[in-house]
Coordinates of C-alpha atoms in Angstrom, one line a residue:
X1 CA -156.0 -115.5 -16.8
X2 CA -157.9 -118.3 -14.9
X3 CA -157.7 -122.0 -14.3
X4 CA -160.5 -124.4 -14.8
X5 CA -163.1 -124.6 -12.1
X6 CA -162.9 -127.6 -9.6
X7 CA -165.5 -129.9 -8.7
X8 CA -166.4 -130.6 -5.2
X9 CA -167.3 -134.1 -3.7
X10 CA -171.1 -133.2 -3.8
X11 CA -171.0 -132.4 -7.5
X12 CA -170.9 -128.5 -7.1
X13 CA -168.4 -126.6 -9.2
X14 CA -166.2 -124.3 -7.4
X15 CA -165.5 -120.9 -8.9
X16 CA -162.5 -120.8 -11.1
X17 CA -159.2 -119.3 -9.8
X18 CA -158.7 -115.8 -11.1
X19 CA -155.2 -114.6 -11.3
X20 CA -156.3 -110.9 -11.1
X21 CA -158.5 -111.6 -8.1
X22 CA -155.7 -113.3 -6.3
X23 CA -153.4 -110.4 -7.2
X24 CA -155.9 -107.8 -6.4
X25 CA -155.8 -109.0 -2.6
X26 CA -152.1 -108.4 -2.7
X27 CA -151.8 -105.4 -4.7
X28 CA -150.0 -103.3 -1.9
X29 CA -147.3 -106.0 -1.6
X30 CA -146.8 -106.1 -5.5
X31 CA -146.5 -102.2 -5.4
X32 CA -143.9 -102.3 -2.6
X33 CA -141.9 -105.0 -4.5
X34 CA -142.0 -102.9 -7.7
X35 CA -140.8 -99.9 -5.7
X36 CA -138.0 -101.6 -4.1
X37 CA -136.7 -103.3 -7.4
X38 CA -137.0 -99.8 -9.1
X39 CA -135.0 -98.1 -6.3
X40 CA -132.4 -100.9 -6.6
X41 CA -132.3 -100.5 -10.2
X42 CA -131.8 -96.7 -10.1
X43 CA -129.2 -97.1 -7.4
X44 CA -127.2 -99.6 -9.6
X45 CA -127.4 -97.1 -12.6
X46 CA -126.1 -94.3 -10.4
X47 CA -122.9 -96.3 -9.2
X48 CA -122.3 -98.0 -12.4
X49 CA -119.2 -96.9 -14.6
X50 CA -120.5 -95.1 -17.7
X51 CA -119.8 -96.6 -21.0
X52 CA -119.2 -94.5 -24.1
X53 CA -119.2 -95.8 -27.6
X54 CA -117.4 -95.0 -31.0
X55 CA -117.8 -96.6 -34.4
X56 CA -116.2 -96.4 -37.8
X57 CA -117.4 -97.9 -41.2
X58 CA -115.0 -99.6 -43.6
X59 CA -116.2 -99.6 -47.1
X60 CA -114.7 -102.3 -49.5
X61 CA -114.5 -102.4 -53.2
X62 CA -115.3 -106.0 -54.1
X63 CA -115.2 -108.0 -57.5
X64 CA -118.8 -108.2 -58.8
X65 CA -118.3 -111.9 -59.5
X66 CA -117.3 -112.7 -55.9
X67 CA -119.4 -113.8 -53.0
X68 CA -119.9 -110.4 -51.3
X69 CA -121.4 -111.9 -48.1
X70 CA -118.7 -114.4 -47.4
X71 CA -116.1 -111.7 -48.2
X72 CA -117.6 -109.1 -45.7
X73 CA -117.7 -111.7 -43.0
X74 CA -114.1 -112.7 -43.7
X75 CA -112.9 -109.2 -43.4
X76 CA -114.9 -108.4 -40.3
X77 CA -113.5 -111.5 -38.7
X78 CA -110.0 -110.4 -39.7
X79 CA -110.5 -107.1 -37.8
X80 CA -111.3 -109.0 -34.7
X81 CA -109.0 -111.9 -35.2
X82 CA -106.7 -113.3 -32.4
X83 CA -103.6 -111.7 -34.1
X84 CA -105.5 -108.3 -34.3
X85 CA -106.4 -108.5 -30.7
X86 CA -102.9 -109.5 -29.6
X87 CA -101.3 -106.6 -31.6
X88 CA -103.8 -104.0 -30.3
X89 CA -103.4 -105.2 -26.7
X90 CA -99.5 -104.6 -27.2
X91 CA -100.1 -101.2 -28.8
X92 CA -102.5 -99.9 -26.3
X93 CA -101.0 -101.5 -23.3
X94 CA -104.2 -103.2 -22.1
X95 CA -105.1 -106.9 -21.7
X96 CA -106.4 -109.1 -24.6
X97 CA -109.6 -109.8 -22.6
X98 CA -110.2 -106.0 -22.5
X99 CA -109.8 -105.6 -26.2
X100 CA -112.1 -108.6 -26.9
X101 CA -114.8 -107.5 -24.5
X102 CA -114.8 -103.8 -26.0
X103 CA -114.3 -104.4 -29.7
X104 CA -116.6 -105.8 -32.3
X105 CA -116.8 -105.9 -36.1
X106 CA -120.2 -106.4 -37.8
X107 CA -120.7 -106.8 -41.4
X108 CA -123.6 -104.8 -43.1
X109 CA -126.6 -106.8 -44.2
X110 CA -127.2 -105.1 -47.5
X111 CA -124.1 -103.1 -48.4
X112 CA -120.4 -103.7 -48.9
X113 CA -119.0 -102.3 -45.6
X114 CA -118.5 -103.5 -42.0
X115 CA -118.6 -101.6 -38.8
X116 CA -115.9 -101.5 -36.3
X117 CA -117.4 -100.6 -32.7
X118 CA -115.4 -99.8 -29.6
X119 CA -116.5 -99.0 -26.1
X120 CA -114.8 -97.6 -23.1
X121 CA -115.3 -95.7 -20.0
X122 CA -114.6 -92.4 -21.7
X123 CA -115.1 -91.1 -25.3
X124 CA -111.4 -90.4 -26.0
X125 CA -110.4 -94.1 -25.3
X126 CA -113.3 -95.3 -27.3
X127 CA -112.2 -93.3 -30.2
X128 CA -108.5 -94.4 -30.0
X129 CA -109.6 -98.1 -29.8
X130 CA -111.6 -97.8 -33.0
X131 CA -108.7 -96.0 -34.8
X132 CA -106.1 -98.5 -33.7
X133 CA -108.4 -101.5 -34.8
X134 CA -108.9 -99.8 -38.3
X135 CA -105.3 -99.3 -38.7
X136 CA -104.6 -102.9 -37.5
X137 CA -107.0 -104.2 -40.1
X138 CA -105.2 -102.5 -43.0
X139 CA -101.8 -103.7 -41.7
X140 CA -103.1 -107.3 -41.5
X141 CA -104.3 -106.8 -45.0
X142 CA -100.8 -106.0 -46.1
X143 CA -99.1 -108.7 -44.0
X144 CA -101.3 -111.5 -45.1
X145 CA -101.0 -110.5 -48.8
X146 CA -97.3 -111.2 -48.8
X147 CA -96.3 -107.5 -49.0
X148 CA -95.3 -107.0 -45.4
X149 CA -92.5 -104.5 -44.9
X150 CA -90.7 -106.8 -42.5
X151 CA -90.7 -109.5 -45.5
X152 CA -89.3 -106.9 -48.0
X153 CA -86.6 -105.8 -45.7
X154 CA -85.6 -109.4 -45.1
X155 CA -85.7 -110.2 -48.8
X156 CA -83.8 -107.1 -49.5
X157 CA -81.0 -108.0 -46.9
X158 CA -80.5 -111.4 -48.5
X159 CA -80.3 -110.2 -52.0
X160 CA -77.7 -107.7 -51.3
X161 CA -75.6 -110.2 -49.5
X162 CA -75.9 -112.5 -52.5
X163 CA -75.3 -109.8 -54.9
X164 CA -71.9 -108.9 -53.5
X165 CA -70.8 -112.6 -54.1
X166 CA -72.4 -112.9 -57.4
X167 CA -70.0 -113.1 -60.5
X168 CA -67.0 -113.4 -58.2
X169 CA -64.4 -116.1 -57.2
X170 CA -67.1 -117.8 -55.1
X171 CA -69.6 -118.0 -58.0
X172 CA -67.6 -119.6 -60.9
X173 CA -71.0 -121.0 -62.4
X174 CA -73.2 -117.8 -61.9
X175 CA -75.5 -119.7 -59.4
X176 CA -75.2 -117.0 -56.7
X177 CA -76.2 -114.4 -59.4
X178 CA -79.1 -116.4 -60.4
X179 CA -80.3 -116.6 -56.7
X180 CA -79.8 -112.9 -56.4
X181 CA -82.0 -112.3 -59.3
X182 CA -84.8 -114.4 -58.0
X183 CA -84.8 -112.6 -54.8
X184 CA -84.9 -109.3 -56.6
X185 CA -88.0 -110.7 -58.5
X186 CA -89.6 -111.6 -55.1
X187 CA -88.9 -108.1 -53.7
X188 CA -90.6 -106.6 -56.6
X189 CA -93.6 -108.9 -56.1
X190 CA -93.8 -108.1 -52.5
X191 CA -93.6 -104.5 -53.2
X192 CA -96.4 -104.7 -55.7
X193 CA -98.6 -106.7 -53.2
X194 CA -97.8 -104.0 -50.5
X195 CA -98.9 -101.3 -52.9
X196 CA -102.0 -103.3 -53.9
X197 CA -103.0 -104.9 -50.7
X198 CA -105.3 -102.2 -49.4
X199 CA -106.9 -101.4 -52.8
X200 CA -110.0 -103.3 -51.7
X201 CA -110.6 -100.6 -49.1
X202 CA -112.8 -98.0 -50.7
X203 CA -113.2 -95.8 -47.6
X204 CA -112.1 -96.0 -44.0
X205 CA -114.2 -93.5 -42.1
X206 CA -113.0 -91.8 -39.0
X207 CA -114.5 -92.6 -35.7
X208 CA -118.2 -91.5 -35.1
X209 CA -119.0 -90.8 -31.5
X210 CA -122.1 -92.2 -30.2
X211 CA -121.7 -90.6 -26.6
X212 CA -122.8 -92.2 -23.6
X213 CA -124.7 -95.5 -24.1
X214 CA -124.9 -96.9 -20.4
X215 CA -126.0 -96.7 -17.8
X216 CA -129.6 -95.2 -18.7
X217 CA -131.4 -94.5 -15.4
X218 CA -134.9 -94.3 -16.8
X219 CA -134.4 -97.6 -18.7
X220 CA -132.9 -99.4 -15.9
X221 CA -135.6 -98.2 -13.6
X222 CA -138.3 -99.3 -15.9
X223 CA -136.7 -102.8 -16.3
X224 CA -136.1 -103.1 -12.6
X225 CA -139.8 -102.3 -11.9
X226 CA -140.9 -104.8 -14.4
X227 CA -138.7 -107.4 -13.0
X228 CA -140.1 -106.6 -9.6
X229 CA -143.7 -106.8 -10.9
X230 CA -143.1 -110.3 -12.5
X231 CA -141.3 -111.6 -9.3
X232 CA -144.0 -110.5 -7.1
X233 CA -146.8 -111.9 -9.3
X234 CA -144.9 -115.2 -9.5
X235 CA -144.4 -115.2 -5.7
X236 CA -147.9 -114.3 -4.9
X237 CA -149.4 -116.8 -7.4
X238 CA -147.0 -119.6 -6.2
X239 CA -147.9 -119.0 -2.6
X240 CA -151.4 -118.9 -3.3
X241 CA -151.3 -122.3 -5.1
X242 CA -149.4 -123.7 -2.2
X243 CA -151.8 -122.4 0.3
X244 CA -155.2 -121.5 -1.3
X245 CA -157.6 -119.4 0.5
X246 CA -161.0 -118.4 -0.3
X247 CA -161.2 -115.3 -2.7
X248 CA -164.7 -114.2 -1.3
X249 CA -167.7 -115.4 0.6
X250 CA -169.3 -117.1 -2.4
X251 CA -166.3 -119.4 -2.9
X252 CA -166.4 -120.2 0.9
X253 CA -170.1 -121.0 0.7
X254 CA -169.6 -123.2 -2.4
X255 CA -166.7 -125.1 -0.7
X256 CA -169.0 -125.9 2.2
X257 CA -172.1 -126.5 0.2
X258 CA -174.0 -124.0 2.3
X259 CA -175.8 -120.6 1.6
X260 CA -173.8 -117.4 1.9
X261 CA -176.0 -115.3 4.4
X262 CA -173.6 -112.4 5.2
X263 CA -170.5 -111.3 3.3
X264 CA -171.5 -110.9 -0.3
X265 CA -170.3 -108.2 -2.7
X266 CA -170.2 -104.6 -1.3
X267 CA -167.4 -102.3 0.0
X268 CA -169.0 -101.9 3.4
X269 CA -168.4 -104.4 6.1
X270 CA -171.5 -105.9 7.5
X271 CA -172.8 -105.1 10.9
X272 CA -173.8 -107.3 13.8
X273 CA -177.4 -106.4 13.3
X274 CA -177.2 -107.7 9.7
X275 CA -175.6 -110.9 11.0
X276 CA -178.4 -111.4 13.6
X277 CA -181.0 -110.7 11.0
X278 CA -179.5 -113.1 8.5
X279 CA -179.1 -115.9 11.0
X280 CA -182.8 -115.5 12.1
X281 CA -183.8 -115.9 8.5
X282 CA -182.2 -119.1 7.9
X283 CA -182.8 -120.7 11.3
X284 CA -185.9 -122.9 11.8
X285 CA -188.3 -121.8 14.6
X286 CA -187.5 -125.3 16.4
X287 CA -183.8 -124.6 16.4
X288 CA -182.7 -123.9 20.1
X289 CA -178.9 -124.6 20.0
X290 CA -176.7 -122.8 17.3
X291 CA -173.2 -123.5 16.8
X292 CA -170.8 -120.7 15.9
X293 CA -167.9 -122.1 14.3
X294 CA -164.9 -120.4 12.9
X295 CA -163.3 -121.8 9.8
X296 CA -159.8 -120.9 11.3
X297 CA -158.3 -119.5 14.4
X298 CA -159.0 -115.7 14.4
X299 CA -162.0 -115.7 12.0
X300 CA -164.5 -115.4 14.9
X301 CA -163.6 -112.7 17.3
X302 CA -164.9 -112.3 20.9
X303 CA -166.3 -108.9 20.0
X304 CA -168.3 -110.4 17.3
X305 CA -169.6 -113.2 19.5
X306 CA -170.6 -110.7 22.2
X307 CA -172.3 -108.5 19.7
X308 CA -174.4 -111.2 18.3
X309 CA -175.4 -112.5 21.8
X310 CA -176.3 -109.1 22.9
X311 CA -178.2 -108.1 19.9
X312 CA -180.0 -111.5 19.7
X313 CA -181.2 -111.2 23.3
X314 CA -182.5 -107.6 22.7
X315 CA -185.0 -109.4 20.3
X316 CA -185.5 -112.8 21.7
X317 CA -185.0 -112.5 25.6
X318 CA -182.4 -114.6 27.1
X319 CA -179.3 -116.0 25.3
X320 CA -177.0 -118.6 26.7
X321 CA -173.4 -118.6 25.5
X322 CA -171.8 -122.1 25.9
X323 CA -168.0 -121.3 25.4
X324 CA -166.4 -124.6 24.3
X325 CA -163.6 -122.8 22.3
X326 CA -159.9 -123.1 23.1
X327 CA -159.9 -119.5 24.3
X328 CA -162.2 -117.9 26.8
X329 CA -161.8 -114.2 25.7
X330 CA -165.5 -113.9 25.1
X331 CA -166.0 -113.7 28.9
X332 CA -163.9 -110.6 29.2
X333 CA -165.9 -108.9 26.4
X334 CA -169.3 -109.8 28.0
X335 CA -168.2 -108.5 31.3
X336 CA -168.3 -105.1 29.9
X337 CA -172.1 -105.4 29.4
X338 CA -174.2 -104.1 32.5
X339 CA -174.9 -106.7 35.2
X340 CA -178.4 -108.4 35.1
X341 CA -180.9 -106.9 37.2
X342 CA -184.0 -109.1 36.4
X343 CA -185.4 -111.6 39.0
X344 CA -187.1 -113.6 36.2
X345 CA -183.8 -115.4 35.4
X346 CA -183.5 -119.2 35.9
X347 CA -182.0 -120.2 39.4
X348 CA -178.6 -121.3 37.8
X349 CA -178.2 -117.9 36.2
X350 CA -177.0 -116.6 39.5
X351 CA -174.8 -119.4 40.5
X352 CA -171.0 -119.0 40.6
X353 CA -170.7 -121.2 37.5
X354 CA -172.6 -118.7 35.3
X355 CA -172.1 -115.1 34.5
X356 CA -175.3 -113.1 33.8
X357 CA -175.4 -109.8 32.0
X358 CA -178.0 -107.4 30.6
X359 CA -178.1 -107.4 26.9
X360 CA -177.0 -104.5 24.7
X361 CA -180.4 -102.7 24.6
X362 CA -181.3 -103.6 28.2
X363 CA -184.4 -105.8 26.9
X364 CA -182.9 -109.2 27.3
X365 CA -180.1 -111.0 29.1
X366 CA -177.0 -112.8 28.1
X367 CA -175.7 -115.9 30.2
X368 CA -172.3 -117.1 29.8
X369 CA -171.0 -120.7 30.8
X370 CA -167.5 -121.9 30.1
X371 CA -167.4 -125.6 29.0
X372 CA -164.1 -127.6 28.8
X373 CA -163.4 -128.2 25.2
X374 CA -162.4 -131.7 26.1
X375 CA -165.9 -132.4 27.5
X376 CA -167.5 -130.9 24.5
X377 CA -165.6 -132.9 22.0
X378 CA -166.9 -136.2 23.4
X379 CA -170.0 -137.4 21.9
X380 CA -172.9 -136.4 24.1
X381 CA -170.6 -134.4 26.3
X382 CA -173.0 -131.4 26.2
X383 CA -176.1 -133.3 26.7
X384 CA -176.4 -132.7 30.5
X385 CA -175.9 -129.0 30.4
X386 CA -178.1 -128.7 27.3
X387 CA -180.8 -130.8 29.0
X388 CA -180.7 -128.7 32.2
X389 CA -180.5 -125.2 30.8
X390 CA -181.6 -125.0 27.2
X391 CA -185.2 -125.1 28.1
X392 CA -184.8 -122.0 30.2
X393 CA -183.4 -119.8 27.5
X394 CA -184.4 -118.7 24.2
X395 CA -181.4 -119.5 22.3
X396 CA -178.1 -121.3 23.0
X397 CA -174.9 -120.0 21.1
X398 CA -172.5 -122.9 21.3
X399 CA -168.9 -121.8 20.6
X400 CA -166.8 -124.6 19.1
X401 CA -163.2 -125.1 18.1
X402 CA -162.4 -124.0 14.6
X403 CA -162.8 -126.2 11.6
X404 CA -159.0 -126.6 11.4
X405 CA -159.3 -128.7 14.8
X406 CA -161.4 -131.5 13.1
X407 CA -162.7 -133.8 14.4
X408 CA -162.9 -132.1 17.6
X409 CA -165.0 -129.5 16.1
X410 CA -167.4 -131.9 14.5
X411 CA -167.9 -133.7 17.8
X412 CA -168.9 -130.2 19.3
X413 CA -170.9 -128.9 16.7
X414 CA -173.0 -132.0 16.0
X415 CA -174.5 -131.6 19.3
X416 CA -176.1 -128.3 18.1
X417 CA -179.4 -128.1 15.9
X418 CA -177.8 -125.9 13.4
X419 CA -174.3 -124.7 12.5
X420 CA -173.0 -121.2 11.2
X421 CA -169.6 -121.0 10.0
X422 CA -167.7 -117.8 10.1
X423 CA -164.9 -117.3 7.3
X424 CA -162.4 -114.7 6.3
X425 CA -159.8 -114.0 3.5
X426 CA -157.5 -116.2 5.6
X427 CA -159.5 -119.4 5.3
X428 CA -158.0 -122.2 3.3
X429 CA -160.3 -123.8 0.7
X430 CA -158.8 -127.3 1.4
X431 CA -160.0 -127.1 5.0
X432 CA -163.5 -126.1 4.0
X433 CA -163.5 -128.7 1.3
X434 CA -162.5 -131.4 4.0
X435 CA -165.7 -130.7 5.9
X436 CA -168.0 -131.8 3.1
X437 CA -165.6 -134.7 2.2
X438 CA -164.9 -136.1 5.6
X439 CA -167.8 -135.0 7.7
X440 CA -171.0 -135.2 5.7
X441 CA -173.1 -135.1 8.8
X442 CA -171.6 -131.8 10.0
X443 CA -172.0 -130.3 6.4
X444 CA -175.6 -131.1 6.5
X445 CA -176.1 -129.2 9.7
X446 CA -174.4 -125.8 8.2
X447 CA -177.2 -123.6 7.6
X448 CA -175.2 -120.4 6.6
X449 CA -171.9 -118.9 6.1
X450 CA -170.7 -115.5 7.3
X451 CA -167.9 -114.0 5.4
X452 CA -165.8 -111.0 6.3
X453 CA -162.5 -109.6 7.4
X454 CA -161.0 -110.7 10.6
X455 CA -162.6 -108.2 13.2
X456 CA -164.1 -106.3 10.4
X457 CA -167.8 -106.4 11.4
X458 CA -169.4 -103.2 12.3
X459 CA -170.8 -103.1 16.0
X460 CA -174.4 -103.1 16.6
X461 CA -176.2 -99.8 16.7
X462 CA -178.3 -101.2 19.7
X463 CA -175.2 -101.9 21.6
X464 CA -173.9 -98.5 20.8
X465 CA -177.0 -96.9 22.4
X466 CA -176.8 -99.2 25.4
X467 CA -173.4 -98.1 26.2
X468 CA -174.5 -94.5 26.2
X469 CA -177.3 -95.3 28.3
X470 CA -175.2 -97.3 30.7
X471 CA -172.8 -94.4 31.2
X472 CA -175.8 -92.3 32.2
X473 CA -177.5 -94.8 34.5
X474 CA -177.5 -94.5 38.2
X475 CA -175.1 -96.3 40.2
X476 CA -177.7 -97.9 42.4
X477 CA -178.9 -100.2 39.8
X478 CA -175.4 -101.3 39.0
X479 CA -174.8 -102.1 42.8
X480 CA -178.1 -104.3 42.7
X481 CA -176.7 -106.0 39.7
X482 CA -173.4 -106.7 41.3
X483 CA -175.2 -108.4 44.2
X484 CA -176.9 -110.6 41.7
X485 CA -173.6 -111.6 39.9
X486 CA -171.4 -113.5 42.1
X487 CA -168.6 -113.6 39.6
X488 CA -168.4 -109.9 39.6
X489 CA -168.6 -109.8 43.4
X490 CA -165.5 -111.9 43.5
X491 CA -163.7 -109.8 41.0
X492 CA -161.8 -112.7 39.4
X493 CA -160.4 -111.5 36.0
X494 CA -158.9 -114.9 35.1
X495 CA -161.6 -117.6 35.6
X496 CA -160.7 -120.9 34.1
X497 CA -164.0 -122.6 34.0
X498 CA -167.6 -121.7 34.4
X499 CA -169.0 -125.2 33.6
X500 CA -171.6 -126.1 36.2
X501 CA -170.9 -129.7 35.9
X502 CA -167.2 -129.3 36.5
X503 CA -166.1 -128.0 39.9
X504 CA -164.9 -124.3 39.5
X505 CA -161.5 -123.5 40.6
X506 CA -162.5 -120.3 42.5

């Protein structure tokens, strides 16, 4: 199942939505929903009152020239008529609603019989209900044929009373005797009707026990799990349609109209070294300032930024991280790197507004400057610091607010030479589409898309080796590095700003 592919504003066809791919991302939640519904269905089965069933067939002897279908339906309706239900309720001392809910009569489709079916909470009561319904049907046949015993008794009593007065002083004309004779004829007719009323019943079977028919734990469990499956699928699909997110890196790249450089197919999470190599492959040699922009808050972690900066500096030399993001968590991660010991760093690298660290492998340096997001979001707000410091480093990594904060992000990222966007499975497709639709200038500067799980990038192997070397290095070099790093000397763990062009608070 899939829907038709959508077309972006620049003419590209986005990949079609696939229900299976959407559900595959939430398979664990679907399984939990099925298990919960299955447990509830099983619990309901265990606490429900059991239901037993009994049935009896009543075979009829019908005239070959009669309408058998209508006759069967009429007799089945008679067995469950209002009069029958009322009489059964009185006889069994239960309510009429109970009889109506537990008694049915169904005519056969291709034979001259109908089936009386009764249910109850035990087999004995079900049998008694069927027997009583069968007998009541026979009694109603006699009653409505004119041969009821009550009618015969009433006619007999009246005939005997008239017979006593017949041919007596009160009957000089013989009228009473004639009336008594007519009543005698009616009695004879009623007795004949009584004898022949049930002649159409060829055979009335005794009840046949069907045993326990409900609840059935396995059936209820299966039905409950299927209900849970359908509800979970509907919930996941509706929620996805209300808040669509990218299914993979290719979908994110298509939405932005940029190439996917990291995060294609493959079960293994990409490493920081892979990200650095991919960025180097798409960046022009003249590019000096690269914007690392997260698609949404949390897509780009501080560990990823620190890993990219350290790995890049090992190969290129000096990397300056300009942090204009809403959070300054990157500084705390970079502080774990060894202090800078080289005297070849630019003058401003040793100022209080800048933090200098050695790279992961010790062959380069990472410099960190915190820039106010409000300054960076102004057009040209980064021009002074870039003009002063970009020429002294090999690469500037500009950290901007996520794309969810447009247009602030656009104002910051447009001051870079190239933009690399980091996406995840939580990135919304409509937010990516808004970039190409509303900010074509920003879309034109996007040179690549990095896709992966949030925090799911494997660390650089070079950084791992440097940490091992740092643990075995003499403390003397570390002391010399601390003398170079004024931030480290002060020991401030909560630094609000390291922007050289804004007075620091420490």
